[in-house]
mmCIF file of C-alpha atoms in Angstrom:
data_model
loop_
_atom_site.group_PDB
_atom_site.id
_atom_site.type_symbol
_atom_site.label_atom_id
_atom_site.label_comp_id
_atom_site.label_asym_id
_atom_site.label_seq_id
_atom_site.Cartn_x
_atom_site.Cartn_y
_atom_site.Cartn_z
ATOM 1 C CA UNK A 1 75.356 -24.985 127.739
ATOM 2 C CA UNK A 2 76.603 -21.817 129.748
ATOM 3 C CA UNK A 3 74.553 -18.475 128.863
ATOM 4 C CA UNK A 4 74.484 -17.147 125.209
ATOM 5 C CA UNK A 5 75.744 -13.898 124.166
ATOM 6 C CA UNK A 6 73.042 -13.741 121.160
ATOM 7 C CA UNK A 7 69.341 -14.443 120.952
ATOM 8 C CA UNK A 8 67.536 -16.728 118.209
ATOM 9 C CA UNK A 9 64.362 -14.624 117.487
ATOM 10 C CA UNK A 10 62.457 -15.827 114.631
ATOM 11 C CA UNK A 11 61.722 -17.589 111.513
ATOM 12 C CA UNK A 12 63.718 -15.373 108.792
ATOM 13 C CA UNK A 13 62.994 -17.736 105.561
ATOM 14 C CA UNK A 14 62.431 -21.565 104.089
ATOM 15 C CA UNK A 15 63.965 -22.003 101.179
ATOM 16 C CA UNK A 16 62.683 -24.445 98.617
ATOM 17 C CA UNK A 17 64.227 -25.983 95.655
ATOM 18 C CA UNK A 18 63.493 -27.332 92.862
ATOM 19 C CA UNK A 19 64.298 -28.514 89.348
ATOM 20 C CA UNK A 20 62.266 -25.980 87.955
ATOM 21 C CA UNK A 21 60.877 -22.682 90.399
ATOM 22 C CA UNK A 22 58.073 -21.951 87.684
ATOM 23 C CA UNK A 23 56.570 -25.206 88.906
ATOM 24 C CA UNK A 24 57.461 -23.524 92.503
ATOM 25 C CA UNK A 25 55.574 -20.286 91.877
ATOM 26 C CA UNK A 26 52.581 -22.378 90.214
ATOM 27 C CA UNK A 27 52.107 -23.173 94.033
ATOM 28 C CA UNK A 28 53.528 -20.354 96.297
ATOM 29 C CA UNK A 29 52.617 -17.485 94.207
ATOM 30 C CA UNK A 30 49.682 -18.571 92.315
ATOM 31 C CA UNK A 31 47.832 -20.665 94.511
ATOM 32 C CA UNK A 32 49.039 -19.470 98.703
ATOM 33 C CA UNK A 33 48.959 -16.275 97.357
ATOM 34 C CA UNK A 34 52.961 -15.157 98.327
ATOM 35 C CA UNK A 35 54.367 -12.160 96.548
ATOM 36 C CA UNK A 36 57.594 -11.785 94.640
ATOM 37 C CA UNK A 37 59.787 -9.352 95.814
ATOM 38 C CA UNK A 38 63.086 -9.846 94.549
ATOM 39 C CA UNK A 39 65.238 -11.881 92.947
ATOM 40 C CA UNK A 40 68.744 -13.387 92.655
ATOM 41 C CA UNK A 41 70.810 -15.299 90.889
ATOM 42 C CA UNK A 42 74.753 -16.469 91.806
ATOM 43 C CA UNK A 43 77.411 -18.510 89.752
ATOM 44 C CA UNK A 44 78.998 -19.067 93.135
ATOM 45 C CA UNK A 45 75.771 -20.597 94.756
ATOM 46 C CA UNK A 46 74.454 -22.517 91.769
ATOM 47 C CA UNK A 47 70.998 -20.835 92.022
ATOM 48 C CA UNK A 48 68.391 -18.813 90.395
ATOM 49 C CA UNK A 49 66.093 -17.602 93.002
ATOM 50 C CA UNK A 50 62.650 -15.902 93.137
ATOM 51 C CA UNK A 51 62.672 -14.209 96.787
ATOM 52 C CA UNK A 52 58.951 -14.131 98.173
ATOM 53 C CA UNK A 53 56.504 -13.148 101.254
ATOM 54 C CA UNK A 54 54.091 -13.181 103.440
ATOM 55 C CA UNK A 55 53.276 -11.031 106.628
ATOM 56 C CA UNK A 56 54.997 -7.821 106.682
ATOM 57 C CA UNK A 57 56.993 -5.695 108.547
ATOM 58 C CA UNK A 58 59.107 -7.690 111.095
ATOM 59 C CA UNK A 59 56.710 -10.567 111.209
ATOM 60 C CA UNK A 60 57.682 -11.013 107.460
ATOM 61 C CA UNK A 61 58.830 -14.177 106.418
ATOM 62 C CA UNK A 62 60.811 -15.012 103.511
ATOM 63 C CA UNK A 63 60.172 -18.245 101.366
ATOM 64 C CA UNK A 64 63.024 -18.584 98.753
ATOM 65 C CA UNK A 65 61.913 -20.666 95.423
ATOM 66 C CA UNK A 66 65.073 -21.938 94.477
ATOM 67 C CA UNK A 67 66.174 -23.764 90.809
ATOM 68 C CA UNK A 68 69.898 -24.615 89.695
ATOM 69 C CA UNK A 69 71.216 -22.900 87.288
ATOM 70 C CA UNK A 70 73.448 -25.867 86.144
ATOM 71 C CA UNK A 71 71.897 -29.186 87.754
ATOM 72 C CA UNK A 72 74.906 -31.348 87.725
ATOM 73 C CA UNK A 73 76.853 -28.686 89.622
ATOM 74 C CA UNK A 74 77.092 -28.132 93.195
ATOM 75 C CA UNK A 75 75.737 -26.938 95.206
ATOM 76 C CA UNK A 76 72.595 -29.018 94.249
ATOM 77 C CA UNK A 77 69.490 -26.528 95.493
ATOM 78 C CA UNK A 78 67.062 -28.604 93.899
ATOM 79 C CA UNK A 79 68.200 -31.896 95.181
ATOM 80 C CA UNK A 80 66.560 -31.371 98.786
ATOM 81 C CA UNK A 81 63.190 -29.922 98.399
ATOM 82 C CA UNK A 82 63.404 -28.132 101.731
ATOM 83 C CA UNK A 83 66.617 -26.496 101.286
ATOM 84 C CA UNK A 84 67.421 -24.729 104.555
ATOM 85 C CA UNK A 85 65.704 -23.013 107.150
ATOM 86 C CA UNK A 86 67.107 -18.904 107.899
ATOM 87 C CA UNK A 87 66.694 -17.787 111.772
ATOM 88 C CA UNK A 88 66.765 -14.147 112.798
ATOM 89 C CA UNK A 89 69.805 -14.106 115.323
ATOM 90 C CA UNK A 90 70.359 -10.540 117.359
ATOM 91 C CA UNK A 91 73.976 -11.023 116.989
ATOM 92 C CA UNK A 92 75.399 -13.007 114.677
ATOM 93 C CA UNK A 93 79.213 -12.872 115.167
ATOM 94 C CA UNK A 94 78.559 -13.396 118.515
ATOM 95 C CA UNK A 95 76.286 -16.122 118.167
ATOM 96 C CA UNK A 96 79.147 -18.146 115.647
ATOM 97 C CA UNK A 97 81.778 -17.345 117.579
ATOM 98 C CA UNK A 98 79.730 -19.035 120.756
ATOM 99 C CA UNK A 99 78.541 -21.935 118.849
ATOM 100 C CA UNK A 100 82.041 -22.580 116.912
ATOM 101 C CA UNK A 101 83.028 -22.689 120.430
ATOM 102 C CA UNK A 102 80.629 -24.891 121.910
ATOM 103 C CA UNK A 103 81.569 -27.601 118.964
ATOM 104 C CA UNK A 104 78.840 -26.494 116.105
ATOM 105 C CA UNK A 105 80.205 -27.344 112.406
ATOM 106 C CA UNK A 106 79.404 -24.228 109.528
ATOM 107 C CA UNK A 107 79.833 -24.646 106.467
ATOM 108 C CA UNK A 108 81.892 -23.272 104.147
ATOM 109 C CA UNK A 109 82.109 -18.861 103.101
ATOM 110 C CA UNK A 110 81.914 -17.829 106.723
ATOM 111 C CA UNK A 111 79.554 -14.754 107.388
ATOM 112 C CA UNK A 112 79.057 -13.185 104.159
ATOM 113 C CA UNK A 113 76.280 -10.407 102.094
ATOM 114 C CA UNK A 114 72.743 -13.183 101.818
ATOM 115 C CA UNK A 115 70.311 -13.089 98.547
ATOM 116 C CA UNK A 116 68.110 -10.342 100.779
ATOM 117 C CA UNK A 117 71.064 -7.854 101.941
ATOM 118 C CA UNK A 118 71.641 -9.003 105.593
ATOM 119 C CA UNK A 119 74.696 -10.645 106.610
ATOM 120 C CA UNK A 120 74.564 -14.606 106.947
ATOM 121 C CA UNK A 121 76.457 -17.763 107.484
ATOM 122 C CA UNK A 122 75.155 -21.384 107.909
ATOM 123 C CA UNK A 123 75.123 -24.316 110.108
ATOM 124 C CA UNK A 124 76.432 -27.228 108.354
ATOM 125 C CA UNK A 125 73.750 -30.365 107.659
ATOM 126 C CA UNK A 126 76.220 -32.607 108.831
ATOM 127 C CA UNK A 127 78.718 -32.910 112.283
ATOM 128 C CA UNK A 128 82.102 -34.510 112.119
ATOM 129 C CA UNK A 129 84.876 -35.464 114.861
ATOM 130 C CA UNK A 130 86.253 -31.484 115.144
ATOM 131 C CA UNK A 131 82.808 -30.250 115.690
ATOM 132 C CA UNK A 132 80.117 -32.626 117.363
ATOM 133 C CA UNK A 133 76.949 -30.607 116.371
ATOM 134 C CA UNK A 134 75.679 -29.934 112.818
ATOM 135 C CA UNK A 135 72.226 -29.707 111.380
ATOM 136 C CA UNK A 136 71.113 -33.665 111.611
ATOM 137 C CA UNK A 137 70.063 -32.951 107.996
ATOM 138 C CA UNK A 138 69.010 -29.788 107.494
ATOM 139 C CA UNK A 139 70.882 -26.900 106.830
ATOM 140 C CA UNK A 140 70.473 -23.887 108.985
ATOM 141 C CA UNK A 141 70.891 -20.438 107.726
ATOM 142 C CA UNK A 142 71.610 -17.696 110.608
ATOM 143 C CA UNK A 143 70.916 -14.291 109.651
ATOM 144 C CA UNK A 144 71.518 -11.099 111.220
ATOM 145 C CA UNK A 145 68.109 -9.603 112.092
ATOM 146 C CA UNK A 146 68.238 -5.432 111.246
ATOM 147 C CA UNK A 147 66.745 -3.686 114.327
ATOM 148 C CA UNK A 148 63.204 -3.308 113.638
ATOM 149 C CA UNK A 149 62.971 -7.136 113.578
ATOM 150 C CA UNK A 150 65.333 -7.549 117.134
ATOM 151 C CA UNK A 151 62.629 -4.476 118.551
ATOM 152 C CA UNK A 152 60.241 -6.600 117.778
ATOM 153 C CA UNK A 153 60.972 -9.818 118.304
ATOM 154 C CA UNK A 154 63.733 -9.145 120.726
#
C-alpha cells in the first residue's frame, strides 16, 4: 500500500472480558500485581469496566477488565475473553480516513470520547464485500496517542 499519512506506535490497551471482572481482578490486580486507576461504566457499550496498569508514563499500558452489565445484551464484552486490542496511532483521522480508503471495515460510532479520555474508533472483527479488510477476529481499537506518548514512541 502507497505511504501512510499516520504512524502505529504502540500497544495502548488489551481489554479482557468476562462474566464477572472480580474473578478478573482476582488475577490482574491481585496476583500480576496491575493497579486500578479508573473506572467506567456505559449503557451504550454494555460494560462495567475496571481500567488498570502497568509501566508508566508513555510506556504505560492499559489492560481493561471488562463485565456486562446486562449479559444477554449486546454488545457481549464477556463473550470473547480477549476483547480487543487498542494501538497508539499519531493521527487518527488521518489514519481512518487512509484505511477507509484503502478498503478497511470499522465498526459502528465512528471516532468518538474512549473509557480513558482519548479519542477512538475501531476496526471491525469482520470484512465484508464494501470493505475487504477487517480484524480476522479480533477487534482493533485505534486510539489517538496525546503527545508525550507520539514524543516518545514517535
Amino acid at each position: 500500500m502507497s505511504d501512510k499519512p499516520y504512524r502505529i506506535l504502540g500497544i495502548q490497551q488489551i481489554a479482557i472480558g468476562g462474566p464477572d471482572k472480580q474473578a478478573l481482578r482476582r488475577l490482574w490486580v491481585d496476583v500480576l500485581g496491575l493497579s486500578v486507576t479508573g473506572q467506567f461504566t456505559s449503557e451504550r457499550e454494555n460494560v462495567d469496566e475496571d481500567i488498570c496498569t502497568i509501566g508508566s508514563g508513555p510506556h504505560r499500558v492499559e489492560v481493561d477488565l471488562m463485565q456486562p452489565l446486562d449479559p444477554d445484551k449486546k454488545p457481549a464484552v464477556h463473550a470473547t475473553p480477549l476483547n480487543h486490542v487498542g494501538l497508539w496511532v499519531d493521527d487518527l483521522p488521518k489514519a481512518v480516513e487512509w484505511m477507509t480508503a484503502h478498503g478497511v471495515r470499522f465498526a459502528p460510532g465512528g471516532i468518538r470520547k474512549g473509557a480513558a479520555g482519548f479519542d477512538i474508533c475501531f476496526i471491525h472483527p469482520k470484512s465484508n464485500d464494501e470493505f475487504p479488510i477487517g480484524g480476522e477476529g479480533v477487534l482493533i481499537e485505534l486510539v489517538q496517542a496525546p503527545p508525550d506518548v507520539i514524543a516518545a514512541l514517535g
